[in-house]
């Protein structure tokens, strides 16, 4: 436990010292939330008058993707490229505790995101009224799905390729995930594909958790659970430590 605690502190310290990771994890979600809540230029779902009502849950889903996929994937990818993972895995720390420390770091950063984003949304006029009990399973499943995707890229691609792939996928899922632009505004063919990816189900479940007028469909849970199981399994099966 001492080795795990020490590595967790190190992971958190490194993450909080890297400006680009803080920008992706906290800066971009916060900027999108504030800007598009104050500047009403994006389309809104039917029946929604205040942009923050739709944006706040979506931005929380975006924040999960930012930390669990982009920050974790890119950081781990470069550690693997520079053989840091190989060295740490051969120490008494061991690979299981190294992975546990990284997961703990992701969860801690997500807690910081909630502390920053939720009060900001409330200050912008957000009035959550939904099924708050859905938040925890949504967070756990979303984190598992996106962390699995991030680690799959980090464990199979070069660090520089992981950097490009993670950022590119982040942009695609941001546009297609129903986090900023409602899925109903997308063409039917694109919407069909988007609903098979993890971002859109996570965003809809988060919206249902905070807005009683939105319902999460069984399809959303099935897709999100499938990604939360399949992505980590694929990462564990294909991950190469050097």
Tab-separated table of C-alpha atoms in Angstrom:
chain	number	residue	atom	x	y	z
A	1	UNK	CA	0.000	0.000	0.000
A	2	UNK	CA	2.898	2.370	0.639
A	3	UNK	CA	4.190	1.824	-2.888
A	4	UNK	CA	0.694	2.334	-4.324
A	5	UNK	CA	0.166	5.527	-2.280
A	6	UNK	CA	3.555	6.901	-3.306
A	7	UNK	CA	2.918	6.197	-6.975
A	8	UNK	CA	-0.561	7.738	-6.758
A	9	UNK	CA	0.914	10.922	-5.298
A	10	UNK	CA	3.492	10.958	-8.087
A	11	UNK	CA	0.828	10.450	-10.791
A	12	UNK	CA	-1.264	13.292	-9.366
A	13	UNK	CA	1.738	15.564	-9.031
A	14	UNK	CA	2.803	14.969	-12.621
A	15	UNK	CA	-0.724	15.483	-13.943
A	16	UNK	CA	-1.245	18.729	-12.053
A	17	UNK	CA	2.127	20.052	-13.235
A	18	UNK	CA	1.457	19.466	-16.919
A	19	UNK	CA	-0.308	22.495	-18.295
A	20	UNK	CA	-1.478	20.792	-21.474
A	21	UNK	CA	-3.211	18.037	-19.492
A	22	UNK	CA	-4.916	20.559	-17.212
A	23	UNK	CA	-6.045	22.449	-20.315
A	24	UNK	CA	-7.677	19.333	-21.760
A	25	UNK	CA	-9.077	18.039	-18.470
A	26	UNK	CA	-10.384	21.269	-16.941
A	27	UNK	CA	-9.670	24.265	-19.158
A	28	UNK	CA	-11.498	23.188	-22.329
A	29	UNK	CA	-14.631	21.829	-20.584
A	30	UNK	CA	-14.827	24.970	-18.436
A	31	UNK	CA	-14.351	27.258	-21.443
A	32	UNK	CA	-17.027	25.457	-23.469
A	33	UNK	CA	-19.462	25.546	-20.566
A	34	UNK	CA	-19.034	29.264	-19.884
A	35	UNK	CA	-18.807	30.467	-23.475
A	36	UNK	CA	-21.741	28.584	-24.952
A	37	UNK	CA	-23.893	29.213	-21.876
A	38	UNK	CA	-23.405	32.961	-22.247
A	39	UNK	CA	-23.289	33.122	-26.060
A	40	UNK	CA	-26.423	31.410	-27.295
A	41	UNK	CA	-25.226	30.319	-30.754
A	42	UNK	CA	-25.558	26.533	-30.604
A	43	UNK	CA	-28.768	24.657	-31.387
A	44	UNK	CA	-30.690	23.414	-28.360
A	45	UNK	CA	-32.941	20.387	-27.939
A	46	UNK	CA	-36.664	20.955	-28.245
A	47	UNK	CA	-38.158	22.350	-25.058
A	48	UNK	CA	-34.861	23.706	-23.696
A	49	UNK	CA	-34.702	27.479	-23.313
A	50	UNK	CA	-31.526	27.982	-21.269
A	51	UNK	CA	-28.326	26.636	-22.949
A	52	UNK	CA	-26.725	25.668	-19.633
A	53	UNK	CA	-29.518	23.156	-18.974
A	54	UNK	CA	-28.300	21.099	-21.926
A	55	UNK	CA	-24.605	21.992	-21.731
A	56	UNK	CA	-23.831	21.253	-18.073
A	57	UNK	CA	-24.460	17.462	-18.145
A	58	UNK	CA	-22.782	17.182	-21.534
A	59	UNK	CA	-19.708	19.042	-20.349
A	60	UNK	CA	-19.448	16.741	-17.331
A	61	UNK	CA	-19.470	13.800	-19.775
A	62	UNK	CA	-16.867	15.606	-21.882
A	63	UNK	CA	-14.692	16.072	-18.804
A	64	UNK	CA	-14.721	12.305	-18.191
A	65	UNK	CA	-13.584	11.713	-21.768
A	66	UNK	CA	-10.914	14.410	-21.472
A	67	UNK	CA	-9.288	12.850	-18.419
A	68	UNK	CA	-9.855	9.127	-18.870
A	69	UNK	CA	-9.067	8.940	-22.577
A	70	UNK	CA	-6.957	11.915	-23.633
A	71	UNK	CA	-4.846	12.739	-20.581
A	72	UNK	CA	-4.386	9.132	-19.437
A	73	UNK	CA	-3.803	7.838	-22.951
A	74	UNK	CA	-1.262	10.458	-23.994
A	75	UNK	CA	0.623	10.407	-20.700
A	76	UNK	CA	0.830	6.620	-20.631
A	77	UNK	CA	1.779	6.487	-24.305
A	78	UNK	CA	4.829	8.673	-23.814
A	79	UNK	CA	5.798	6.819	-20.627
A	80	UNK	CA	5.732	3.612	-22.637
A	81	UNK	CA	7.727	5.138	-25.502
A	82	UNK	CA	10.422	6.371	-23.105
A	83	UNK	CA	10.466	2.944	-21.365
A	84	UNK	CA	9.286	4.420	-18.059
A	85	UNK	CA	6.525	1.801	-17.818
A	86	UNK	CA	8.972	-1.036	-18.372
A	87	UNK	CA	11.210	0.168	-15.554
A	88	UNK	CA	8.360	0.837	-13.125
A	89	UNK	CA	6.736	-2.506	-13.911
A	90	UNK	CA	9.922	-4.340	-12.953
A	91	UNK	CA	10.251	-2.597	-9.581
A	92	UNK	CA	8.595	-3.808	-6.342
A	93	UNK	CA	5.699	-1.482	-7.252
A	94	UNK	CA	4.585	-4.009	-9.876
A	95	UNK	CA	2.238	-3.547	-12.778
A	96	UNK	CA	-1.087	-4.002	-10.904
A	97	UNK	CA	-0.319	-1.239	-8.420
A	98	UNK	CA	1.003	0.989	-11.202
A	99	UNK	CA	-2.301	0.622	-13.067
A	100	UNK	CA	-4.268	1.128	-9.828
A	101	UNK	CA	-2.347	4.356	-9.179
A	102	UNK	CA	-3.205	5.646	-12.653
A	103	UNK	CA	-6.891	4.809	-12.188
A	104	UNK	CA	-6.886	6.585	-8.818
A	105	UNK	CA	-5.281	9.621	-10.446
A	106	UNK	CA	-8.033	9.717	-13.083
A	107	UNK	CA	-10.762	9.518	-10.424
A	108	UNK	CA	-9.093	12.279	-8.382
A	109	UNK	CA	-8.876	14.592	-11.400
A	110	UNK	CA	-12.534	13.861	-12.170
A	111	UNK	CA	-13.422	14.922	-8.619
A	112	UNK	CA	-11.571	18.200	-9.196
A	113	UNK	CA	-13.542	18.659	-12.424
A	114	UNK	CA	-16.829	18.232	-10.559
A	115	UNK	CA	-15.715	20.732	-7.918
A	116	UNK	CA	-14.920	23.278	-10.647
A	117	UNK	CA	-17.652	22.643	-13.227
A	118	UNK	CA	-20.742	22.118	-11.074
A	119	UNK	CA	-20.515	25.419	-9.112
A	120	UNK	CA	-19.736	27.228	-12.371
A	121	UNK	CA	-22.838	25.757	-14.021
A	122	UNK	CA	-24.959	26.652	-10.987
A	123	UNK	CA	-23.649	30.215	-11.139
A	124	UNK	CA	-24.663	30.337	-14.817
A	125	UNK	CA	-28.237	29.439	-13.889
A	126	UNK	CA	-28.242	25.650	-14.036
A	127	UNK	CA	-31.015	24.037	-11.975
A	128	UNK	CA	-30.500	20.264	-11.989
A	129	UNK	CA	-33.675	18.269	-11.521
A	130	UNK	CA	-33.344	14.623	-12.424
A	131	UNK	CA	-32.294	11.210	-11.199
A	132	UNK	CA	-29.066	11.967	-9.346
A	133	UNK	CA	-28.620	8.259	-8.539
A	134	UNK	CA	-27.598	7.740	-12.186
A	135	UNK	CA	-24.516	9.926	-11.795
A	136	UNK	CA	-22.255	7.409	-10.054
A	137	UNK	CA	-22.859	4.473	-12.442
A	138	UNK	CA	-22.529	6.878	-15.387
A	139	UNK	CA	-19.188	8.131	-14.069
A	140	UNK	CA	-17.864	4.628	-13.381
A	141	UNK	CA	-18.948	3.199	-16.733
A	142	UNK	CA	-17.798	6.260	-18.673
A	143	UNK	CA	-14.427	6.252	-16.940
A	144	UNK	CA	-13.945	2.534	-17.618
A	145	UNK	CA	-14.897	2.902	-21.287
A	146	UNK	CA	-12.715	5.899	-22.048
A	147	UNK	CA	-9.788	4.747	-19.911
A	148	UNK	CA	-9.885	1.468	-21.795
A	149	UNK	CA	-9.777	3.304	-25.121
A	150	UNK	CA	-6.958	5.549	-23.921
A	151	UNK	CA	-4.868	2.658	-22.615
A	152	UNK	CA	-5.556	0.627	-25.757
A	153	UNK	CA	-4.051	3.416	-27.866
A	154	UNK	CA	-1.204	3.999	-25.411
A	155	UNK	CA	-0.302	0.310	-25.279
A	156	UNK	CA	-0.303	-0.368	-29.002
A	157	UNK	CA	0.798	2.873	-30.691
A	158	UNK	CA	3.852	5.109	-30.471
A	159	UNK	CA	3.572	8.051	-28.121
A	160	UNK	CA	3.394	10.604	-30.931
A	161	UNK	CA	0.744	8.558	-32.760
A	162	UNK	CA	-1.254	8.213	-29.524
A	163	UNK	CA	-1.083	12.000	-29.139
A	164	UNK	CA	-2.572	12.543	-32.595
A	165	UNK	CA	-5.105	9.706	-32.343
A	166	UNK	CA	-6.375	10.713	-28.893
A	167	UNK	CA	-6.808	14.369	-29.857
A	168	UNK	CA	-8.445	13.467	-33.168
A	169	UNK	CA	-10.867	11.047	-31.533
A	170	UNK	CA	-11.591	13.626	-28.833
A	171	UNK	CA	-12.627	16.161	-31.463
A	172	UNK	CA	-14.802	13.637	-33.322
A	173	UNK	CA	-16.590	12.493	-30.174
A	174	UNK	CA	-16.998	16.090	-29.017
A	175	UNK	CA	-18.891	16.891	-32.221
A	176	UNK	CA	-20.826	13.620	-32.476
A	177	UNK	CA	-21.374	12.818	-28.809
A	178	UNK	CA	-24.381	15.002	-28.085
A	179	UNK	CA	-22.351	16.953	-25.534
A	180	UNK	CA	-22.352	20.330	-27.283
A	181	UNK	CA	-24.612	19.759	-30.296
A	182	UNK	CA	-27.857	17.795	-29.748
A	183	UNK	CA	-27.923	14.430	-31.497
A	184	UNK	CA	-31.299	15.313	-32.998
A	185	UNK	CA	-29.575	18.008	-35.090
A	186	UNK	CA	-27.268	15.474	-36.767
A	187	UNK	CA	-28.119	13.673	-40.032
A	188	UNK	CA	-29.747	10.280	-39.447
A	189	UNK	CA	-26.793	8.233	-40.743
A	190	UNK	CA	-24.292	10.124	-38.583
A	191	UNK	CA	-26.604	9.920	-35.577
A	192	UNK	CA	-26.846	6.145	-36.004
A	193	UNK	CA	-23.054	5.811	-35.882
A	194	UNK	CA	-22.755	8.287	-32.987
A	195	UNK	CA	-25.173	6.289	-30.844
A	196	UNK	CA	-22.936	3.221	-31.167
A	197	UNK	CA	-19.940	5.109	-29.744
A	198	UNK	CA	-19.512	5.647	-25.981
A	199	UNK	CA	-19.766	9.445	-25.899
A	200	UNK	CA	-23.405	9.820	-26.947
A	201	UNK	CA	-24.826	7.227	-24.501
A	202	UNK	CA	-22.782	8.702	-21.665
A	203	UNK	CA	-23.975	12.234	-22.473
A	204	UNK	CA	-27.618	11.141	-22.642
A	205	UNK	CA	-27.387	9.274	-19.321
A	206	UNK	CA	-25.781	12.314	-17.695
A	207	UNK	CA	-28.546	14.520	-19.092
A	208	UNK	CA	-31.166	12.119	-17.706
A	209	UNK	CA	-29.411	12.248	-14.335
A	210	UNK	CA	-29.804	16.020	-14.125
A	211	UNK	CA	-32.943	16.700	-16.165
A	212	UNK	CA	-36.203	14.915	-15.395
A	213	UNK	CA	-37.521	15.643	-18.896
A	214	UNK	CA	-34.802	13.446	-20.454
A	215	UNK	CA	-34.891	9.657	-20.291
A	216	UNK	CA	-31.941	7.354	-20.807
A	217	UNK	CA	-32.944	4.516	-23.121
A	218	UNK	CA	-31.938	0.888	-22.471
A	219	UNK	CA	-29.869	1.175	-25.666
A	220	UNK	CA	-27.706	3.841	-24.003
A	221	UNK	CA	-26.931	1.619	-21.027
A	222	UNK	CA	-26.233	-1.409	-23.223
A	223	UNK	CA	-23.803	0.488	-25.456
A	224	UNK	CA	-22.019	2.168	-22.546
A	225	UNK	CA	-21.685	-1.098	-20.589
A	226	UNK	CA	-20.392	-2.840	-23.723
A	227	UNK	CA	-17.670	-0.232	-24.163
A	228	UNK	CA	-16.875	-0.237	-20.424
A	229	UNK	CA	-16.234	-3.993	-20.622
A	230	UNK	CA	-14.772	-4.398	-24.115
A	231	UNK	CA	-12.326	-1.480	-24.143
A	232	UNK	CA	-10.488	-2.367	-20.887
A	233	UNK	CA	-10.397	-6.048	-21.892
A	234	UNK	CA	-8.915	-5.143	-25.270
A	235	UNK	CA	-6.380	-2.861	-23.589
A	236	UNK	CA	-5.377	-5.614	-21.132
A	237	UNK	CA	-5.075	-8.162	-23.944
A	238	UNK	CA	-3.115	-6.023	-26.415
A	239	UNK	CA	-1.140	-3.676	-24.141
A	240	UNK	CA	2.615	-3.878	-24.702
A	241	UNK	CA	4.787	-2.485	-21.934
A	242	UNK	CA	7.613	-1.516	-24.295
